[in-house]
Amino acid sequence: MGSLRLQSVTKRYGDVVAVTDMNLDIEDGEFISLVGPSGCGKSTTLEMIGGLTKPSEGSVYIGEEDVTDLPPKDRDLAMVFQNIALFPHMDVFDNISYGLRIRGTDSDEIEERVDDAVEVLQLDGMLDRMPSELSGGQRQRVAIGRAIVRDPEVFLMDEPLANLDAKLRVHMRTELQRIQRKLDVTTIYVTHDQEEAMTMSDRVAIIDDGELQQIAPPLTCYNEPANLFVAGFIGSPAMNFVDGTVSGSHFEAEELRVDLGSTDVGDATDVTLGVRPEDIHFRAALPDSESLGSVRASVDVLEPIGERMFVYLIPEKAVPTDRETGGEVSQQYLLMTVDPEEDIEEGADVEVTFDRSNVHLFDTATGGALLHGLEDEPAPTP
Ligand code: ADP
């Protein structure tokens, strides 16, 4: 069985705690991405699963077996890394079959497994080529081929597409998904690229500073981020944040006063409102029943990027908050996305509002999510 479990796993290097009390339960056949900013502990987590690094505390299970103390060769898994180390003096066949040959697998079986891998990887007709005669994508597929012929229970991949150019990376994402579906092998995939994680995975595990922040299907992470970190990390461009306070049934920040209706935010008083760029609309374009608050702003910069246009707004009052998200942009702006055909000019004064059903509230102190979307309509203004 290719299920996998990390139980209270911690890894320390001297004073550095690389991974803190990590718990993961991964089902047989799942594609899981470990994602987070550089240095957050993704590779260390993967290395502990692979047996390249031993946890300081906690246990690693593959299926029902506790493999914490087993060396890599006794774990039924295969790894693919960022730096593709193909043997330059061996052709594709020899590169793919190398691991099987040193294990003494018999030659008929090797032929059969390489044939199967070549079919999955669409490398037909290339078995005689040397690595120097292959494109970057083909070389990466050969590296994956080496992992596939081992027929492991679990694939571990550490940024395997990082060295490819942008176009090829997008293509290889699709390829990898196709291969993984076909082989139905549990796959743990490390990346710092949230878009890569979101597009490929059954579930995404978001890590910050050695701690697991959330593990959930991509759209759950997007629509119901567990905390401020996930909210700022997942989604591009990043979510806007505005710090404020809650008193009674209102959220207030500078000139932004939001009726929370019957929504209960518990004891939290310092609250951060989060709204994605696509959930900000011109005030006139959204009916009152769906809108929330009103922010006057001037248009600073317009950035058309093709199917959308980014609008950088400088609000008159309600001040967007800088957040350490590991994502992009620090936010003195409120960033809005609109249709590229939208009739709008730099320097214009506008009034915008937020889509009620898609705003998020977080406890500013703990970062924890309080709610996602206000369901009920605002009380009528007296
Ligand atoms: P990521 O893969 O998310 O970039 P890593 O797992 O490589 O992060 O590293 C997590 C933390 O552990 C970092 O602070 C890194 O400097 C530290 N670290 C990783 N490997 C070692 C090591 N062999 N010795 C000391 N510190 C390490």
GROMACS .gro file of N, CA and C in nm, residues 153-291:
model
  417
  153GLU      N    1   0.604   0.226  -0.454
  153GLU     CA    2   0.475   0.258  -0.391
  153GLU      C    3   0.454   0.409  -0.388
  154VAL      N    4   0.566   0.482  -0.377
  154VAL     CA    5   0.558   0.627  -0.359
  154VAL      C    6   0.663   0.697  -0.445
  155PHE      N    7   0.621   0.806  -0.515
  155PHE     CA    8   0.714   0.894  -0.584
  155PHE      C    9   0.740   1.017  -0.497
  156LEU      N   10   0.866   1.055  -0.485
  156LEU     CA   11   0.899   1.181  -0.419
  156LEU      C   12   0.963   1.271  -0.523
  157MET      N   13   0.911   1.392  -0.538
  157MET     CA   14   0.965   1.483  -0.640
  157MET      C   15   0.995   1.618  -0.577
  158ASP      N   16   1.121   1.662  -0.591
  158ASP     CA   17   1.161   1.790  -0.532
  158ASP      C   18   1.187   1.890  -0.643
  159GLU      N   19   1.092   1.979  -0.666
  159GLU     CA   20   1.102   2.083  -0.770
  159GLU      C   21   1.153   2.026  -0.902
  160PRO      N   22   1.095   1.919  -0.953
  160PRO     CA   23   1.153   1.855  -1.072
  160PRO      C   24   1.144   1.942  -1.197
  161LEU      N   25   1.060   2.044  -1.196
  161LEU     CA   26   1.043   2.125  -1.317
  161LEU      C   27   1.112   2.261  -1.306
  162ALA      N   28   1.179   2.284  -1.193
  162ALA     CA   29   1.230   2.419  -1.165
  162ALA      C   30   1.331   2.469  -1.269
  163ASN      N   31   1.406   2.380  -1.329
  163ASN     CA   32   1.509   2.425  -1.424
  163ASN      C   33   1.459   2.437  -1.568
  164LEU      N   34   1.332   2.412  -1.589
  164LEU     CA   35   1.281   2.419  -1.727
  164LEU      C   36   1.227   2.559  -1.754
  165ASP      N   37   1.225   2.597  -1.884
  165ASP     CA   38   1.172   2.730  -1.913
  165ASP      C   39   1.019   2.730  -1.893
  166ALA      N   40   0.962   2.851  -1.882
  166ALA     CA   41   0.823   2.865  -1.837
  166ALA      C   42   0.724   2.783  -1.920
  167LYS      N   43   0.741   2.786  -2.052
  167LYS     CA   44   0.645   2.719  -2.139
  167LYS      C   45   0.652   2.567  -2.119
  168LEU      N   46   0.774   2.518  -2.115
  168LEU     CA   47   0.793   2.374  -2.099
  168LEU      C   48   0.743   2.328  -1.961
  169ARG      N   49   0.759   2.415  -1.863
  169ARG     CA   50   0.716   2.380  -1.728
  169ARG      C   51   0.565   2.357  -1.725
  170VAL      N   52   0.492   2.445  -1.792
  170VAL     CA   53   0.347   2.432  -1.796
  170VAL      C   54   0.309   2.302  -1.869
  171HIS      N   55   0.381   2.273  -1.977
  171HIS     CA   56   0.354   2.150  -2.051
  171HIS      C   57   0.384   2.027  -1.965
  172MET      N   58   0.499   2.032  -1.894
  172MET     CA   59   0.539   1.917  -1.813
  172MET      C   60   0.446   1.894  -1.693
  173ARG      N   61   0.386   2.003  -1.644
  173ARG     CA   62   0.285   1.988  -1.538
  173ARG      C   63   0.176   1.893  -1.583
  174THR      N   64   0.125   1.920  -1.703
  174THR     CA   65   0.017   1.838  -1.757
  174THR      C   66   0.067   1.694  -1.776
  175GLU      N   67   0.189   1.682  -1.831
  175GLU     CA   68   0.249   1.550  -1.852
  175GLU      C   69   0.257   1.471  -1.722
  176LEU      N   70   0.308   1.538  -1.619
  176LEU     CA   71   0.326   1.471  -1.490
  176LEU      C   72   0.193   1.423  -1.433
  177GLN      N   73   0.092   1.507  -1.448
  177GLN     CA   74  -0.040   1.467  -1.400
  177GLN      C   75  -0.090   1.345  -1.475
  178ARG      N   76  -0.069   1.349  -1.607
  178ARG     CA   77  -0.114   1.236  -1.690
  178ARG      C   78  -0.043   1.108  -1.647
  179ILE      N   79   0.088   1.118  -1.628
  179ILE     CA   80   0.167   1.001  -1.589
  179ILE      C   81   0.123   0.950  -1.452
  180GLN      N   82   0.103   1.045  -1.361
  180GLN     CA   83   0.066   1.005  -1.225
  180GLN      C   84  -0.071   0.936  -1.223
  181ARG      N   85  -0.166   0.990  -1.300
  181ARG     CA   86  -0.300   0.929  -1.306
  181ARG      C   87  -0.290   0.788  -1.362
  182LYS      N   88  -0.209   0.776  -1.466
  182LYS     CA   89  -0.198   0.647  -1.534
  182LYS      C   90  -0.136   0.542  -1.441
  183LEU      N   91  -0.032   0.583  -1.368
  183LEU     CA   92   0.037   0.487  -1.282
  183LEU      C   93  -0.033   0.471  -1.148
  184ASP      N   94  -0.111   0.574  -1.111
  184ASP     CA   95  -0.184   0.571  -0.985
  184ASP      C   96  -0.091   0.547  -0.866
  185VAL      N   97   0.023   0.618  -0.865
  185VAL     CA   98   0.120   0.603  -0.758
  185VAL      C   99   0.114   0.726  -0.667
  186THR      N  100   0.111   0.702  -0.539
  186THR     CA  101   0.116   0.811  -0.441
  186THR      C  102   0.235   0.902  -0.473
  187THR      N  103   0.210   1.032  -0.483
  187THR     CA  104   0.317   1.124  -0.522
  187THR      C  105   0.323   1.243  -0.427
  188ILE      N  106   0.443   1.268  -0.377
  188ILE     CA  107   0.464   1.387  -0.293
  188ILE      C  108   0.555   1.480  -0.372
  189TYR      N  109   0.506   1.600  -0.395
  189TYR     CA  110   0.569   1.691  -0.490
  189TYR      C  111   0.602   1.822  -0.420
  190VAL      N  112   0.730   1.856  -0.415
  190VAL     CA  113   0.773   1.979  -0.349
  190VAL      C  114   0.784   2.092  -0.451
  191THR      N  115   0.724   2.206  -0.420
  191THR     CA  116   0.740   2.324  -0.506
  191THR      C  117   0.723   2.451  -0.423
  192HIS      N  118   0.786   2.561  -0.470
  192HIS     CA  119   0.762   2.689  -0.402
  192HIS      C  120   0.655   2.766  -0.479
  193ASP      N  121   0.610   2.707  -0.590
  193ASP     CA  122   0.521   2.776  -0.683
  193ASP      C  123   0.376   2.736  -0.654
  194GLN      N  124   0.301   2.830  -0.595
  194GLN     CA  125   0.165   2.795  -0.554
  194GLN      C  126   0.077   2.757  -0.673
  195GLU      N  127   0.104   2.818  -0.789
  195GLU     CA  128   0.022   2.787  -0.906
  195GLU      C  129   0.044   2.643  -0.950
  196GLU      N  130   0.171   2.601  -0.945
  196GLU     CA  131   0.204   2.463  -0.980
  196GLU      C  132   0.133   2.367  -0.884
  197ALA      N  133   0.141   2.399  -0.755
  197ALA     CA  134   0.076   2.315  -0.654
  197ALA      C  135  -0.074   2.309  -0.678
  198MET      N  136  -0.134   2.424  -0.706
  198MET     CA  137  -0.279   2.431  -0.721
  198MET      C  138  -0.326   2.353  -0.844
  199THR      N  139  -0.251   2.361  -0.954
  199THR     CA  140  -0.299   2.300  -1.077
  199THR      C  141  -0.280   2.148  -1.077
  200MET      N  142  -0.181   2.097  -1.002
  200MET     CA  143  -0.149   1.955  -1.017
  200MET      C  144  -0.209   1.863  -0.911
  201SER      N  145  -0.238   1.918  -0.793
  201SER     CA  146  -0.253   1.829  -0.678
  201SER      C  147  -0.396   1.790  -0.645
  202ASP      N  148  -0.410   1.673  -0.582
  202ASP     CA  149  -0.537   1.638  -0.520
  202ASP      C  150  -0.555   1.723  -0.394
  203ARG      N  151  -0.444   1.732  -0.316
  203ARG     CA  152  -0.446   1.820  -0.199
  203ARG      C  153  -0.314   1.895  -0.192
  204VAL      N  154  -0.322   2.015  -0.135
  204VAL     CA  155  -0.203   2.099  -0.121
  204VAL      C  156  -0.173   2.114   0.028
  205ALA      N  157  -0.047   2.089   0.066
  205ALA     CA  158  -0.006   2.111   0.204
  205ALA      C  159   0.078   2.238   0.207
  206ILE      N  160   0.028   2.340   0.274
  206ILE     CA  161   0.097   2.469   0.277
  206ILE      C  162   0.177   2.478   0.407
  207ILE      N  163   0.307   2.504   0.392
  207ILE     CA  164   0.398   2.505   0.507
  207ILE      C  165   0.457   2.644   0.522
  208ASP      N  166   0.466   2.691   0.645
  208ASP     CA  167   0.537   2.817   0.672
  208ASP      C  168   0.623   2.796   0.795
  209ASP      N  169   0.749   2.831   0.783
  209ASP     CA  170   0.838   2.827   0.898
  209ASP      C  171   0.834   2.691   0.970
  210GLY      N  172   0.838   2.585   0.893
  210GLY     CA  173   0.843   2.451   0.949
  210GLY      C  174   0.711   2.396   0.998
  211GLU      N  175   0.604   2.477   0.989
  211GLU     CA  176   0.475   2.430   1.040
  211GLU      C  177   0.372   2.418   0.930
  212LEU      N  178   0.298   2.308   0.935
  212LEU     CA  179   0.189   2.287   0.839
  212LEU      C  180   0.077   2.386   0.870
  213GLN      N  181   0.037   2.463   0.768
  213GLN     CA  182  -0.068   2.565   0.787
  213GLN      C  183  -0.206   2.512   0.749
  214GLN      N  184  -0.209   2.433   0.643
  214GLN     CA  185  -0.336   2.378   0.597
  214GLN      C  186  -0.305   2.268   0.497
  215ILE      N  187  -0.384   2.162   0.501
  215ILE     CA  188  -0.377   2.062   0.393
  215ILE      C  189  -0.519   2.036   0.347
  216ALA      N  190  -0.543   2.066   0.220
  216ALA     CA  191  -0.680   2.059   0.168
  216ALA      C  192  -0.674   2.061   0.016
  217PRO      N  193  -0.788   2.025  -0.050
  217PRO     CA  194  -0.792   2.037  -0.196
  217PRO      C  195  -0.767   2.183  -0.237
  218PRO      N  196  -0.710   2.202  -0.359
  218PRO     CA  197  -0.672   2.337  -0.401
  218PRO      C  198  -0.780   2.442  -0.383
  219LEU      N  199  -0.903   2.410  -0.426
  219LEU     CA  200  -1.006   2.514  -0.419
  219LEU      C  201  -1.049   2.545  -0.276
  220THR      N  202  -1.036   2.448  -0.188
  220THR     CA  203  -1.066   2.475  -0.047
  220THR      C  204  -0.963   2.572   0.010
  221CYS      N  205  -0.835   2.550  -0.025
  221CYS     CA  206  -0.732   2.644   0.021
  221CYS      C  207  -0.759   2.784  -0.032
  222TYR      N  208  -0.809   2.791  -0.154
  222TYR     CA  209  -0.835   2.920  -0.218
  222TYR      C  210  -0.958   2.988  -0.157
  223ASN      N  211  -1.065   2.911  -0.142
  223ASN     CA  212  -1.191   2.970  -0.097
  223ASN      C  213  -1.204   2.979   0.054
  224GLU      N  214  -1.137   2.887   0.124
  224GLU     CA  215  -1.149   2.885   0.270
  224GLU      C  216  -1.012   2.872   0.334
  225PRO      N  217  -0.923   2.971   0.309
  225PRO     CA  218  -0.789   2.964   0.368
  225PRO      C  219  -0.798   2.960   0.520
  226ALA      N  220  -0.718   2.872   0.581
  226ALA     CA  221  -0.728   2.852   0.725
  226ALA      C  222  -0.677   2.971   0.805
  227ASN      N  223  -0.587   3.049   0.745
  227ASN     CA  224  -0.532   3.163   0.819
  227ASN      C  225  -0.476   3.267   0.722
  228LEU      N  226  -0.425   3.374   0.779
  228LEU     CA  227  -0.374   3.485   0.698
  228LEU      C  228  -0.261   3.441   0.607
  229PHE      N  229  -0.176   3.351   0.657
  229PHE     CA  230  -0.063   3.308   0.575
  229PHE      C  231  -0.112   3.241   0.447
  230VAL      N  232  -0.201   3.144   0.462
  230VAL     CA  233  -0.252   3.072   0.345
  230VAL      C  234  -0.326   3.168   0.252
  231ALA      N  235  -0.405   3.258   0.312
  231ALA     CA  236  -0.482   3.353   0.232
  231ALA      C  237  -0.390   3.438   0.144
  232GLY      N  238  -0.275   3.478   0.199
  232GLY     CA  239  -0.183   3.562   0.124
  232GLY      C  240  -0.095   3.483   0.029
  233PHE      N  241  -0.075   3.357   0.059
  233PHE     CA  242   0.019   3.277  -0.022
  233PHE      C  243  -0.049   3.217  -0.145
  234ILE      N  244  -0.172   3.170  -0.126
  234ILE     CA  245  -0.244   3.105  -0.236
  234ILE      C  246  -0.324   3.209  -0.313
  235GLY      N  247  -0.310   3.207  -0.444
  235GLY     CA  248  -0.382   3.303  -0.528
  235GLY      C  249  -0.287   3.408  -0.581
  236SER      N  250  -0.300   3.439  -0.709
  236SER     CA  251  -0.214   3.539  -0.770
  236SER      C  252  -0.296   3.624  -0.866
  237PRO      N  253  -0.294   3.757  -0.853
  237PRO     CA  254  -0.223   3.833  -0.750
  237PRO      C  255  -0.281   3.807  -0.611
  238ALA      N  256  -0.203   3.844  -0.510
  238ALA     CA  257  -0.238   3.806  -0.373
  238ALA      C  258  -0.361   3.882  -0.320
  239MET      N  259  -0.421   3.823  -0.217
  239MET     CA  260  -0.536   3.883  -0.151
  239MET      C  261  -0.497   4.018  -0.088
  240ASN      N  262  -0.590   4.112  -0.089
  240ASN     CA  263  -0.571   4.240  -0.019
  240ASN      C  264  -0.614   4.224   0.126
  241PHE      N  265  -0.544   4.292   0.216
  241PHE     CA  266  -0.582   4.288   0.358
  241PHE      C  267  -0.602   4.428   0.412
  242VAL      N  268  -0.703   4.444   0.495
  242VAL     CA  269  -0.728   4.572   0.563
  242VAL      C  270  -0.749   4.542   0.711
  243ASP      N  271  -0.666   4.601   0.797
  243ASP     CA  272  -0.682   4.580   0.942
  243ASP      C  273  -0.791   4.671   0.996
  244GLY      N  274  -0.867   4.620   1.091
  244GLY     CA  275  -0.971   4.702   1.154
  244GLY      C  276  -1.013   4.642   1.286
  245THR      N  277  -1.127   4.687   1.334
  245THR     CA  278  -1.178   4.633   1.460
  245THR      C  279  -1.325   4.595   1.442
  246VAL      N  280  -1.368   4.503   1.526
  246VAL     CA  281  -1.509   4.468   1.524
  246VAL      C  282  -1.572   4.519   1.652
  247SER      N  283  -1.680   4.595   1.638
  247SER     CA  284  -1.757   4.630   1.757
  247SER      C  285  -1.903   4.610   1.721
  248GLY      N  286  -1.972   4.541   1.811
  248GLY     CA  287  -2.111   4.505   1.781
  248GLY      C  288  -2.114   4.423   1.654
  249SER      N  289  -2.198   4.465   1.560
  249SER     CA  290  -2.206   4.386   1.437
  249SER      C  291  -2.139   4.459   1.321
  250HIS      N  292  -2.038   4.541   1.355
  250HIS     CA  293  -1.969   4.613   1.247
  250HIS      C  294  -1.818   4.589   1.248
  251PHE      N  295  -1.765   4.583   1.129
  251PHE     CA  296  -1.619   4.586   1.112
  251PHE      C  297  -1.586   4.728   1.070
  252GLU      N  298  -1.489   4.788   1.136
  252GLU     CA  299  -1.455   4.926   1.102
  252GLU      C  300  -1.307   4.944   1.080
  253ALA      N  301  -1.274   5.011   0.970
  253ALA     CA  302  -1.135   5.044   0.940
  253ALA      C  303  -1.135   5.178   0.871
  254GLU      N  304  -1.076   5.277   0.934
  254GLU     CA  305  -1.078   5.412   0.876
  254GLU      C  306  -1.220   5.443   0.828
  255GLU      N  307  -1.234   5.472   0.698
  255GLU     CA  308  -1.367   5.509   0.649
  255GLU      C  309  -1.453   5.389   0.608
  256LEU      N  310  -1.393   5.272   0.619
  256LEU     CA  311  -1.466   5.153   0.574
  256LEU      C  312  -1.546   5.096   0.692
  257ARG      N  313  -1.678   5.099   0.680
  257ARG     CA  314  -1.761   5.045   0.787
  257ARG      C  315  -1.847   4.935   0.725
  258VAL      N  316  -1.835   4.817   0.778
  258VAL     CA  317  -1.900   4.702   0.717
  258VAL      C  318  -1.999   4.642   0.814
  259ASP      N  319  -2.122   4.630   0.768
  259ASP     CA  320  -2.225   4.566   0.850
  259ASP      C  321  -2.210   4.415   0.838
  260LEU      N  322  -2.180   4.350   0.950
  260LEU     CA  323  -2.160   4.206   0.946
  260LEU      C  324  -2.291   4.129   0.959
  261GLY      N  325  -2.403   4.203   0.974
  261GLY     CA  326  -2.531   4.136   0.991
  261GLY      C  327  -2.527   4.048   1.114
  262SER      N  328  -2.574   3.926   1.100
  262SER     CA  329  -2.581   3.838   1.217
  262SER      C  330  -2.453   3.755   1.234
  263THR      N  331  -2.352   3.785   1.151
  263THR     CA  332  -2.229   3.706   1.157
  263THR      C  333  -2.161   3.721   1.292
  264ASP      N  334  -2.123   3.609   1.347
  264ASP     CA  335  -2.062   3.611   1.479
  264ASP      C  336  -1.912   3.588   1.466
  265VAL      N  337  -1.831   3.682   1.512
  265VAL     CA  338  -1.686   3.661   1.505
  265VAL      C  339  -1.628   3.630   1.643
  266GLY      N  340  -1.713   3.587   1.734
  266GLY     CA  341  -1.666   3.545   1.866
  266GLY      C  342  -1.607   3.661   1.944
  267ASP      N  343  -1.494   3.636   2.009
  267ASP     CA  344  -1.435   3.738   2.097
  267ASP      C  345  -1.338   3.830   2.025
  268ALA      N  346  -1.311   3.802   1.898
  268ALA     CA  347  -1.208   3.880   1.828
  268ALA      C  348  -1.248   4.027   1.819
  269THR      N  349  -1.155   4.116   1.847
  269THR     CA  350  -1.183   4.259   1.827
  269THR      C  351  -1.094   4.315   1.716
  270ASP      N  352  -0.964   4.278   1.719
  270ASP     CA  353  -0.876   4.321   1.610
  270ASP      C  354  -0.890   4.220   1.496
  271VAL      N  355  -0.944   4.269   1.388
  271VAL     CA  356  -0.981   4.178   1.280
  271VAL      C  357  -0.923   4.229   1.148
  272THR      N  358  -0.877   4.137   1.066
  272THR     CA  359  -0.825   4.173   0.934
  272THR      C  360  -0.923   4.125   0.827
  273LEU      N  361  -0.962   4.217   0.741
  273LEU     CA  362  -1.052   4.181   0.632
  273LEU      C  363  -0.967   4.149   0.509
  274GLY      N  364  -0.996   4.039   0.447
  274GLY     CA  365  -0.924   4.000   0.325
  274GLY      C  366  -1.019   3.996   0.206
  275VAL      N  367  -0.972   4.051   0.095
  275VAL     CA  368  -1.055   4.045  -0.026
  275VAL      C  369  -0.963   4.025  -0.146
  276ARG      N  370  -1.001   3.930  -0.230
  276ARG     CA  371  -0.919   3.902  -0.348
  276ARG      C  372  -0.942   4.010  -0.454
  277PRO      N  373  -0.838   4.035  -0.538
  277PRO     CA  374  -0.851   4.139  -0.641
  277PRO      C  375  -0.974   4.122  -0.730
  278GLU      N  376  -1.013   3.996  -0.755
  278GLU     CA  377  -1.128   3.975  -0.844
  278GLU      C  378  -1.262   3.996  -0.773
  279ASP      N  379  -1.259   4.016  -0.641
  279ASP     CA  380  -1.382   4.038  -0.566
  279ASP      C  381  -1.403   4.184  -0.529
  280ILE      N  382  -1.320   4.271  -0.589
  280ILE     CA  383  -1.342   4.414  -0.575
  280ILE      C  384  -1.410   4.462  -0.703
  281HIS      N  385  -1.517   4.539  -0.687
  281HIS     CA  386  -1.594   4.584  -0.804
  281HIS      C  387  -1.620   4.733  -0.793
  282PHE      N  388  -1.648   4.795  -0.907
  282PHE     CA  389  -1.691   4.935  -0.901
  282PHE      C  390  -1.826   4.940  -0.829
  283ARG      N  391  -1.840   5.041  -0.744
  283ARG     CA  392  -1.958   5.050  -0.659
  283ARG      C  393  -2.087   5.040  -0.741
  284ALA      N  394  -2.090   5.108  -0.854
  284ALA     CA  395  -2.212   5.114  -0.934
  284ALA      C  396  -2.244   4.979  -1.000
  285ALA      N  397  -2.145   4.892  -1.008
  285ALA     CA  398  -2.164   4.768  -1.085
  285ALA      C  399  -2.221   4.654  -1.001
  286LEU      N  400  -2.225   4.673  -0.869
  286LEU     CA  401  -2.269   4.563  -0.782
  286LEU      C  402  -2.391   4.609  -0.702
  287PRO      N  403  -2.502   4.531  -0.706
  287PRO     CA  404  -2.620   4.574  -0.629
  287PRO      C  405  -2.588   4.584  -0.479
  288ASP      N  406  -2.660   4.670  -0.409
  288ASP     CA  407  -2.637   4.689  -0.265
  288ASP      C  408  -2.638   4.558  -0.189
  289SER      N  409  -2.731   4.470  -0.228
  289SER     CA  410  -2.748   4.346  -0.152
  289SER      C  411  -2.625   4.257  -0.159
  290GLU      N  412  -2.541   4.277  -0.261
  290GLU     CA  413  -2.423   4.191  -0.274
  290GLU      C  414  -2.294   4.262  -0.237
  291SER      N  415  -2.306   4.392  -0.207
  291SER     CA  416  -2.182   4.464  -0.186
  291SER      C  417  -2.161   4.496  -0.039
   0.00000   0.00000   0.00000
